[in-house]
XYZ file of C-alpha atoms in Angstrom:
537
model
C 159.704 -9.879 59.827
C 159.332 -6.301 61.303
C 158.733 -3.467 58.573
C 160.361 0.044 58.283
C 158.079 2.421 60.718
C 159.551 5.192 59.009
C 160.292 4.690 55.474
C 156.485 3.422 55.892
C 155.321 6.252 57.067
C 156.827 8.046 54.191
C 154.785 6.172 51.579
C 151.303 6.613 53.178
C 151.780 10.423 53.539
C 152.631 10.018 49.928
C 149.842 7.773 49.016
C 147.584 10.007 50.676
C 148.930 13.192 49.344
C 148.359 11.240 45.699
C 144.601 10.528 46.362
C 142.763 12.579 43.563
C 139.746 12.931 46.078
C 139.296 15.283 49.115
C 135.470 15.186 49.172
C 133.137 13.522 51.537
C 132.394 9.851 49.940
C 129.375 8.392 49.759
C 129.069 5.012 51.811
C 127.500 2.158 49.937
C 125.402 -0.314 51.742
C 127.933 -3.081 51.589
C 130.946 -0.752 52.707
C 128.642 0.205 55.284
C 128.109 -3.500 56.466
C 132.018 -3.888 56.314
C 132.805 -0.938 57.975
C 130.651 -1.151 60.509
C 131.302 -5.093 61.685
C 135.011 -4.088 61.301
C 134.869 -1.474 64.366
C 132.473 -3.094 66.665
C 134.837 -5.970 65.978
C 137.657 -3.663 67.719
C 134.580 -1.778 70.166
C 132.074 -4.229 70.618
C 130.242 -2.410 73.359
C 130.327 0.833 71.104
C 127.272 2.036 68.930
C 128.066 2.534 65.129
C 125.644 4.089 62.855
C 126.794 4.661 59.407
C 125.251 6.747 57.467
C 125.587 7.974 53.240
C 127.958 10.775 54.365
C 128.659 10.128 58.029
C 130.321 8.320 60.379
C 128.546 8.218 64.243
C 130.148 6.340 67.199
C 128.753 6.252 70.653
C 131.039 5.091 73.522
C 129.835 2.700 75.903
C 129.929 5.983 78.235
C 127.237 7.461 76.528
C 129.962 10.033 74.665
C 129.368 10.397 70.794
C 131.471 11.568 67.702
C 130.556 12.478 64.354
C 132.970 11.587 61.245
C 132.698 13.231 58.171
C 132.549 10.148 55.678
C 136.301 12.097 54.116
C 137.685 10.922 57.555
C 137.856 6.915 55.312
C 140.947 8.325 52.886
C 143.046 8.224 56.495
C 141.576 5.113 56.647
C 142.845 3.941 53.053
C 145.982 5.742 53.376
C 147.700 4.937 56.700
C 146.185 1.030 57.518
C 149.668 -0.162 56.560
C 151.741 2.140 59.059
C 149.331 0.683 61.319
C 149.292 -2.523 61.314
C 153.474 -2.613 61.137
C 152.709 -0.763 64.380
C 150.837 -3.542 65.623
C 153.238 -5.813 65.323
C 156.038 -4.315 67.289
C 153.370 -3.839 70.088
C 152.832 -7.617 69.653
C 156.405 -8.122 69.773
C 156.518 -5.766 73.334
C 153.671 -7.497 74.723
C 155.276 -10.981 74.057
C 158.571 -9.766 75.553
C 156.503 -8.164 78.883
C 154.711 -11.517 79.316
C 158.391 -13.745 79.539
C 159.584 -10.492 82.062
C 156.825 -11.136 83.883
C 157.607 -14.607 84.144
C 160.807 -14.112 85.554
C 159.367 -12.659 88.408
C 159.478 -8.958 87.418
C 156.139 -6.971 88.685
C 154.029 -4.821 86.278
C 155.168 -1.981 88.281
C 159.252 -2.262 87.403
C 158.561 -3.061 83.726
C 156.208 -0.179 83.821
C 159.043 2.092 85.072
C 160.957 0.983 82.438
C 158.580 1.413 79.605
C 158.642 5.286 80.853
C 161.574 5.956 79.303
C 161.123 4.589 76.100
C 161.082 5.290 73.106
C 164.584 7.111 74.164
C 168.126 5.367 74.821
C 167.944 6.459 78.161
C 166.042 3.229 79.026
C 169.053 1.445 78.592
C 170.460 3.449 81.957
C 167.402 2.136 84.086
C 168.608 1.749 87.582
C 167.673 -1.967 87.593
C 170.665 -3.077 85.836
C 169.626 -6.882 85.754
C 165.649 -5.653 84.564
C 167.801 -4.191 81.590
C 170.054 -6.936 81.009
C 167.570 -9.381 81.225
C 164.965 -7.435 78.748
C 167.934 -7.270 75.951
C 168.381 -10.748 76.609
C 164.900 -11.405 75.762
C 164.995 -9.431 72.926
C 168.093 -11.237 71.487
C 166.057 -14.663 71.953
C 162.695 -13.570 70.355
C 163.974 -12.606 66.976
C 167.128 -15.063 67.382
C 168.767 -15.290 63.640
C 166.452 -12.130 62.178
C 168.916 -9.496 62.946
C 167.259 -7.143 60.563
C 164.110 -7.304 62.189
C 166.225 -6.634 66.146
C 168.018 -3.689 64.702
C 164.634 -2.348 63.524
C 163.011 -2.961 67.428
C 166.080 -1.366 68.494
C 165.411 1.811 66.574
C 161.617 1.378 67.885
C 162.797 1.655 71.348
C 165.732 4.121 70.722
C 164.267 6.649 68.308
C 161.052 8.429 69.101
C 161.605 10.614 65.947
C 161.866 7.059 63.750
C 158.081 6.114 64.446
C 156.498 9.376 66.709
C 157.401 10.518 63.539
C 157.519 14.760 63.262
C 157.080 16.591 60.143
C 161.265 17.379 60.186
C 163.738 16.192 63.072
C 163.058 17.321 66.748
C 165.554 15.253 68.779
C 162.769 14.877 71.456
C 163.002 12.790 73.974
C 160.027 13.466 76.171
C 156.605 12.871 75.135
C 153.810 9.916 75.222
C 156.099 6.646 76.215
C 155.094 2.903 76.134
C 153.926 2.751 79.319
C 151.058 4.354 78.287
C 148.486 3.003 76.742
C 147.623 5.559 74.120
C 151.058 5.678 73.007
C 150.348 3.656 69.437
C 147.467 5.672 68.803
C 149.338 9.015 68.814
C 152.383 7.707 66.804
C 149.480 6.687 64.333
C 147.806 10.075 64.294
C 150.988 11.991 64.053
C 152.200 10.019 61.239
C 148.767 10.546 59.587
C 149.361 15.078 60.302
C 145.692 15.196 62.513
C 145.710 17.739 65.035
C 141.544 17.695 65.670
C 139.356 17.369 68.318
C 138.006 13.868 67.152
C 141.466 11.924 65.998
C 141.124 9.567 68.633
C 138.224 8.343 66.969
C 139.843 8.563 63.619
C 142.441 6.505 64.822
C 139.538 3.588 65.103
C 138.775 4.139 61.617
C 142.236 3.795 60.491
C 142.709 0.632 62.700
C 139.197 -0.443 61.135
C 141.130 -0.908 57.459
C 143.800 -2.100 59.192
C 142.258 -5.039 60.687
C 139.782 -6.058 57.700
C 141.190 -6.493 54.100
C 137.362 -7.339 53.064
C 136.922 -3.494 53.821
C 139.673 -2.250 52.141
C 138.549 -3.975 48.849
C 135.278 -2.379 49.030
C 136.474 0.949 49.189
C 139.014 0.643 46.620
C 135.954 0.430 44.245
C 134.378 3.449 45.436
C 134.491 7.005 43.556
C 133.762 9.870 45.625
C 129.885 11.369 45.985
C 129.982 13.861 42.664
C 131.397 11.258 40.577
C 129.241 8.716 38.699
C 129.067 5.107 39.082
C 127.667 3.731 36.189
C 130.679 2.193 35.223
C 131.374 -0.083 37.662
C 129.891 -3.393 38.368
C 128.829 -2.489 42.259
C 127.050 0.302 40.804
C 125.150 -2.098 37.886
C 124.017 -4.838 40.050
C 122.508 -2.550 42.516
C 120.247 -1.033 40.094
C 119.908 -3.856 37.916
C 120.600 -7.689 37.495
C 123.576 -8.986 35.368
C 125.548 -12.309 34.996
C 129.263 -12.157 35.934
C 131.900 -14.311 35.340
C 135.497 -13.878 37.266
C 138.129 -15.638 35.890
C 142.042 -16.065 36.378
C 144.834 -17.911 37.392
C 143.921 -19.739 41.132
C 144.701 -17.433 44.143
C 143.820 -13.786 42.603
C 140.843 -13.233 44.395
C 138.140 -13.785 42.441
C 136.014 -15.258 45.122
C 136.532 -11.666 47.551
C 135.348 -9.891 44.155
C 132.302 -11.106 44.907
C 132.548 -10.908 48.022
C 132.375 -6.924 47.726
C 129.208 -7.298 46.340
C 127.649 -10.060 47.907
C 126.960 -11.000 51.812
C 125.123 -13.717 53.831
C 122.048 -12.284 54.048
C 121.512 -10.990 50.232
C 123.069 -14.119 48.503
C 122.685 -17.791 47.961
C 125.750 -19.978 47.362
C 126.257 -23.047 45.780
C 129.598 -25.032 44.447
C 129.211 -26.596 41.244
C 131.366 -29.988 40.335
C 131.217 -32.722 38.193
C 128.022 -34.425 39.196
C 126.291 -31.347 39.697
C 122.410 -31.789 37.663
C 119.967 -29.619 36.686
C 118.037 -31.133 39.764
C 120.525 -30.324 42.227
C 120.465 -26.644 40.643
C 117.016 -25.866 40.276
C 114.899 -28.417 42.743
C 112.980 -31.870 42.513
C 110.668 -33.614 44.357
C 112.494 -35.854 47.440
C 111.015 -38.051 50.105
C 110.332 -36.528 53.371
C 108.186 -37.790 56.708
C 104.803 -36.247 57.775
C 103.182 -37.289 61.090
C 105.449 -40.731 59.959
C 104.419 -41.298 56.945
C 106.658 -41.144 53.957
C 105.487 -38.477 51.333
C 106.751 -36.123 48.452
C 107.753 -32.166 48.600
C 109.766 -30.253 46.031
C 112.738 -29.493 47.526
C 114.298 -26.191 46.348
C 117.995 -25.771 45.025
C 119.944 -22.889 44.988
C 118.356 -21.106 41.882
C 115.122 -21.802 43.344
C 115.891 -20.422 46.672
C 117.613 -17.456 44.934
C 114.830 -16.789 42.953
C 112.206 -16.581 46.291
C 114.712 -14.633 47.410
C 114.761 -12.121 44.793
C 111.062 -11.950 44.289
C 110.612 -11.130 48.322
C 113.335 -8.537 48.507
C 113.222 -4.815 47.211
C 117.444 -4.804 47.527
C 119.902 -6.748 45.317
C 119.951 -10.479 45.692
C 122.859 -12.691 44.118
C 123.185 -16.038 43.469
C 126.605 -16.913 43.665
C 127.888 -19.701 41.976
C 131.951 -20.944 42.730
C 133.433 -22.987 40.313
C 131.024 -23.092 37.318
C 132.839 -24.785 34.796
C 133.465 -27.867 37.052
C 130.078 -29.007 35.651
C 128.796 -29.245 32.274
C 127.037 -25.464 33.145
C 124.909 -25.804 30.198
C 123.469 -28.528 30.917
C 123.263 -28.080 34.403
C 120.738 -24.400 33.434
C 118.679 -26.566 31.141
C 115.802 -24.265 29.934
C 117.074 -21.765 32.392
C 119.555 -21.314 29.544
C 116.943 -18.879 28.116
C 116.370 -16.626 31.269
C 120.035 -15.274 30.804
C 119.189 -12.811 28.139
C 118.737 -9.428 29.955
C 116.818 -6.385 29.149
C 117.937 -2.868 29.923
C 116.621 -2.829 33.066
C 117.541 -6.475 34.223
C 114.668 -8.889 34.122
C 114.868 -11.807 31.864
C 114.654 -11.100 27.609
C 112.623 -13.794 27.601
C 110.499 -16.048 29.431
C 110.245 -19.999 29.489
C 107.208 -21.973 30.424
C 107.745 -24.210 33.651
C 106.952 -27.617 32.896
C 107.918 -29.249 36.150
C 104.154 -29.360 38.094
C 106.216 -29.469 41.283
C 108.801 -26.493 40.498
C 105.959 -24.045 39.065
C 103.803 -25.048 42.207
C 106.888 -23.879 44.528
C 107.153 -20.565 43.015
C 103.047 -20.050 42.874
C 103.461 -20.460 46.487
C 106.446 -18.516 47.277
C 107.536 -16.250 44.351
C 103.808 -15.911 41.818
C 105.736 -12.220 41.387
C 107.964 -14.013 38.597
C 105.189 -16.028 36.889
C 104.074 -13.723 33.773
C 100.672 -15.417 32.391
C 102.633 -18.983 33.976
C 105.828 -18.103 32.464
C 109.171 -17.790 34.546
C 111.260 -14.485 34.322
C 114.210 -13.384 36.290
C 113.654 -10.317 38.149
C 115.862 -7.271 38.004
C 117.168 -7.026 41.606
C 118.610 -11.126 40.637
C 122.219 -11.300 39.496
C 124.138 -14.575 39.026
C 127.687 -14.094 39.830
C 130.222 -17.025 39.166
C 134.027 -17.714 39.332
C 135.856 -20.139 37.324
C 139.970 -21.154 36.866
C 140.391 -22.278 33.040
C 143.632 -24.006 34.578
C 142.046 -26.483 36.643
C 142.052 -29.703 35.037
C 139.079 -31.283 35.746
C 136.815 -27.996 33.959
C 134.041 -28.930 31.632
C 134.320 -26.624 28.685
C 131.390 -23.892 27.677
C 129.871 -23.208 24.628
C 129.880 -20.357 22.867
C 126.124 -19.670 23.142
C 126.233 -20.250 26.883
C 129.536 -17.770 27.199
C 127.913 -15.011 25.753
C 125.079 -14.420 27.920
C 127.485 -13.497 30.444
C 129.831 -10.783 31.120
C 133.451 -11.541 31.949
C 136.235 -10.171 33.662
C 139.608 -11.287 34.084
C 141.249 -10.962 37.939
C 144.727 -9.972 37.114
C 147.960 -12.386 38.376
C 149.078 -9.043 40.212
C 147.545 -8.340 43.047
C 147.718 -5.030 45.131
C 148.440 -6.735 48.706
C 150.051 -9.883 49.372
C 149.688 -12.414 52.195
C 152.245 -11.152 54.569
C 154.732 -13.709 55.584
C 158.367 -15.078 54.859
C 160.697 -18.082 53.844
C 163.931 -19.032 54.129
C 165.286 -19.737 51.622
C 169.124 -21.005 51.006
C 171.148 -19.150 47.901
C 173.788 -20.906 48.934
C 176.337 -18.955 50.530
C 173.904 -17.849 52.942
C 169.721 -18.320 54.301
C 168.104 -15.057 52.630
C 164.544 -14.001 53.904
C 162.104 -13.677 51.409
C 158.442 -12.688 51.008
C 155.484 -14.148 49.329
C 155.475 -11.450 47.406
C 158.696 -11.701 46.336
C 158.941 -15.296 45.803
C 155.616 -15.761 43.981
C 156.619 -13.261 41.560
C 160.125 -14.336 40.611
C 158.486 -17.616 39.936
C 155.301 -15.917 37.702
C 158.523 -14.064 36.053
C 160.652 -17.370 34.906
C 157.643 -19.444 34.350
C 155.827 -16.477 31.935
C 159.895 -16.757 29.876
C 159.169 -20.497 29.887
C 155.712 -19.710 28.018
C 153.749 -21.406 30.833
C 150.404 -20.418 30.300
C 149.020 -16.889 32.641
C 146.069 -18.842 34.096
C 148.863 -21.186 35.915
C 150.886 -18.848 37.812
C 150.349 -18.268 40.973
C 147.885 -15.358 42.373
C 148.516 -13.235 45.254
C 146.081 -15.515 47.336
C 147.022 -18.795 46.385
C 148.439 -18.992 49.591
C 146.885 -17.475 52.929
C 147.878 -15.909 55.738
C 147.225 -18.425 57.942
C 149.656 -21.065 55.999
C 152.512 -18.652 55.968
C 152.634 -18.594 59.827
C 154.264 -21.699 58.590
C 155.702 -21.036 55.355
C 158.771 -23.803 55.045
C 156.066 -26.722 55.338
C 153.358 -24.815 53.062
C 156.714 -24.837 50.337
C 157.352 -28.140 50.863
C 153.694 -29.319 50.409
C 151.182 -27.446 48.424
C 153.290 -24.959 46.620
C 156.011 -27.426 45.636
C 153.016 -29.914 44.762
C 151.466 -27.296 42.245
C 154.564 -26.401 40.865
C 156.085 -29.616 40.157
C 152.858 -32.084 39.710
C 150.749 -29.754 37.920
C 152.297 -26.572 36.164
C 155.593 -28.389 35.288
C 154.768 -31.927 34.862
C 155.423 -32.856 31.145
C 158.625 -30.256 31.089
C 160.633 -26.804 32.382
C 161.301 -28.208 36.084
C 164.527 -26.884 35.755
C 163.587 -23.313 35.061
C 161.971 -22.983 38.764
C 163.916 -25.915 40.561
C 167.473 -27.376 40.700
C 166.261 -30.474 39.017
C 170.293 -31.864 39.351
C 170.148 -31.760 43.097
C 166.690 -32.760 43.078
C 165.364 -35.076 40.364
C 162.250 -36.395 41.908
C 159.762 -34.935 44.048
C 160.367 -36.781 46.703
C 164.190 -35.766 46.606
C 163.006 -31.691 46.267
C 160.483 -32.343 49.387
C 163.742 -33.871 51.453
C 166.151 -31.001 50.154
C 163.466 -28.249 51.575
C 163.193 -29.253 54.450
C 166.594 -29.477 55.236
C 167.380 -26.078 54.344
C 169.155 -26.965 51.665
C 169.260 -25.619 47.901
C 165.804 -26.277 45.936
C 165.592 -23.377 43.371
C 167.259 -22.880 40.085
C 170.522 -20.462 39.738
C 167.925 -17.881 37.386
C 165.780 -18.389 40.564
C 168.178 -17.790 43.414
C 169.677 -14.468 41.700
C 166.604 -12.958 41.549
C 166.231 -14.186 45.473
C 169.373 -12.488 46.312
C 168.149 -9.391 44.790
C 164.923 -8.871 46.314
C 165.328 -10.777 49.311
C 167.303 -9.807 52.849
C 170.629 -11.905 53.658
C 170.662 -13.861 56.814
C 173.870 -15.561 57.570
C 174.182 -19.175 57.455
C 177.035 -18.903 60.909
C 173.999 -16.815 62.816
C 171.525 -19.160 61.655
């Protein structure tokens, strides 16, 4: 469903107005990395150096810019406005495509595009290219008529989205059949009148395009500000252990994902056969010259540890799901390393038994080995996630727990997946967003004293499924819902349990468009949601 260009535009002049920063920002490492994959991703024959305070980009003519590392707060402010832009460009380009299909040539729709955004368009003097274009239009969006009016105003009203600072009633200016036409509706709405914007533009498009790079700089304090606070800031002078926990889909995975990359991180999954010889190493069979013969084969601490010892920068082992295992068990003596000093290496030391592990690490990490005693060295941090709703978690004791820090990924998220259902109130089909919908459901099942760690998280869902949002309802979320979070009781608080008793029945009812959700439910849906009617449906 298309957004409000306007009343969007509104609310990032706002946000940025609100920022409490106006200095230059200094550019971590890892929002470097982001940053920089982000726009080659959009300019991959382009040259991007990023440096503490400053942003270079080289065309692939040879022509170079310099951004002052401020230029990101357009970046954080106005990626929204963008990338509602984007999709009514989507929207035009999928609509030029089925012209062109017709058997109209790039040159008439071209001529046509000239006079928009403006209602003369609509007195082109090919009547039938006009005619045939609204037809178009009508089909693409179909039953969404909030979404066609919207277009409409796109195409009509150059002051609705080439949005002025007050009302001009132009009607002349940059028009779609140009190709630069986006990125001046997203500079104007952003109030830059400098000699670089075009290039700004690319870093607001940047954030727009890369959620992984917003996150990381929604951690970041400007230059004069201090860090020590924050966990980025600890881990890159020093090694902790870090525990993210919360309810499943709240991101606790791209938490760590702001801190930790391919290249400076081993990963490893823990479940419910996972041994202190899968963690740490053991000796395995192998062939040499064909013959069958013993090696110690390294596991994911002992790889993160060679790591560590070999590398002047942070290094992370990264550890999903920790509680699927019995974790305790699974560190063994490496239970000990966990203390930390003040400047991150281990509290204490443990003597390696295991011939074969200490071998490995004489040979590829003797840095750790004090007088043949294992340490953890400061640049190491172990980062984990864990859901305490899962059922099939192995608990922790309280001596294991408190050699790590924890910190709880709230249920509230500050973006959503973007994508919508339909959803019958019924009287009429009402469109509805994840947003929405997941947090009408957090609200009745938090009344029904359902514990926090069950709701649903922003990212329980992705993207990806909502491109198809009525089966991902019918499936996985109704499956959660109704299998685990209300098995043993409170169906009816979420669901019309009368209509549909069984699962089965509920599965049936959604995809037929038909009424799933409870009355509590569907009032809440009618007052957050946007009507479409059942006779244009």
């Amino acid at each position: 469903m298309l957004k409000d260009l306007s009343k969007s535009i509104d609310e990032c002049r706002i946000k940025f107005d609100e920022f409490p920063f106006t200095s230059d920002i200094e550019i971590t490492p890892i929002l470097a990395e982001k940053l920089k994959a982000s726009i080659q991703g959009i300019e991959p024959n382009s040259s991007v150096n990023i440096y503490p305070f400053s942003i270079s980009l080289t065309n692939e003519k040879g022509l170079r810019t310099d951004l002052a590392s401020s230029s990101l707060w357009f970046g954080a402010a106005y990626h929204e406005f963008a990338t509602y832009l984007e999709q009514y460009r989507v929207v035009l380009e999928t609509i030029t495509a089925t012209l062109k299909g017709l058997g109209y040539s790039s040159v008439n729709i071209k001529s046509l595009f000239k006079l928009i955004p403006s209602t003369d368009w609509k007195n082109h003097p090919d009547k039938k290219l006009v005619a045939d274009f609204i037809n178009e239009i009508d089909i693409f969006f179909g039953v969404d008529t909030i979404s066609k009016t919207l277009f409409f105003r796109f195409l009509d009203e150059r002051d609705w989205w080439f949005k002025p600072f007050s009302k001009t009633g132009q009607t002349t200016g940059k028009t779609l059949d140009r190709s630069d036409a986006y990125q001046s509706a997203i500079l104007l709405a952003a109030k830059v009148i400098v000699a670089s914007s075009d290039r700004l533009s690319l870093i607001i498009e940047a954030f727009s395009l890369n959620q992984p790079l917003r996150q990381a700089f929604s951690h970041l304090q400007p230059s004069e500000i201090s860090f020590t606070e924050s966990v980025s800031t600890v881990v890159e002078s020093c090694g902790i252990n870090q525990i993210y926990y919360g309810a499943p889909g709240t991101g606790k995975s791209h938490k760590i994902d702001e801190l930790a990359t391919d290249e400076n991180s081993i990963r490893t999954v823990f479940h419910s056969e996972t041994q202190y010889s899968d963690f740490v190493g053991c000796l395995k069979p192998c062939m040499i010259d064909g013959d069958i013969s013993y090696q110690f084969r390294p596991g994911p601490f002992s790889l993160a540890l060679v790591k560590a010892a070999n590398d002047e920068q942070p290094c992370f082992l990264v550890i999903e799901e920790i509680n699927r295992a019995a974790a305790a068990a699974v560190f063994g003596d490496i239970f000990q390393l966990l203390d930390r000093r003040a400047d991150g290496r281990s509290q204490y030391s443990i003597d390696v038994v295991d011939a074969d592990f200490k071998g490995y690490l004489e040979t590829h990490a003797a840095s750790l080995l004090v007088s043949g005693k294992l340490v953890l060295p400061a640049n190491l941090s172990l980062l984990a996630t864990m859901n305490s709703s899962d059922q099939a978690v192995m608990p922790m004791d309280s001596a294991f727990k408190r050699r790590w820090q924890f910190e709880y990924v709230s249920i509230e998220g500050d973006e959503y997946p973007q994508g919508d259902f339909i959803i019958n109130v019924g009287t009429e089909l009402f469109a509805v967003s994840w947003e929405v919908l997941s947090k009408v459901i957090n609200a009745q099942l938090s009344e029904a004293q359902i514990p926090e760690d069950r709701l649903l998280g922003p990212w329980f869902v992705s993207e990806k499924e909502l491109e198809n949002s009525q089966a991902m309802l019918a499936g996985k979320l109704s499956m959660y819902l109704w299998e685990d979070v209300l098995r043993h009781a409170h169906r009816e608080v979420i669901f019309d349990t009368e209509k549909n008793p069984t699962l089965y029945q509920l599965i049936k009812t959604i995809k037929a468009n038909g009424i799933v959700f409870s009355d509590v439910v569907i009032n809440e849906l009618r007052a957050n949601g946007e009507p479409i009617t059942i006779a244009e449906a």
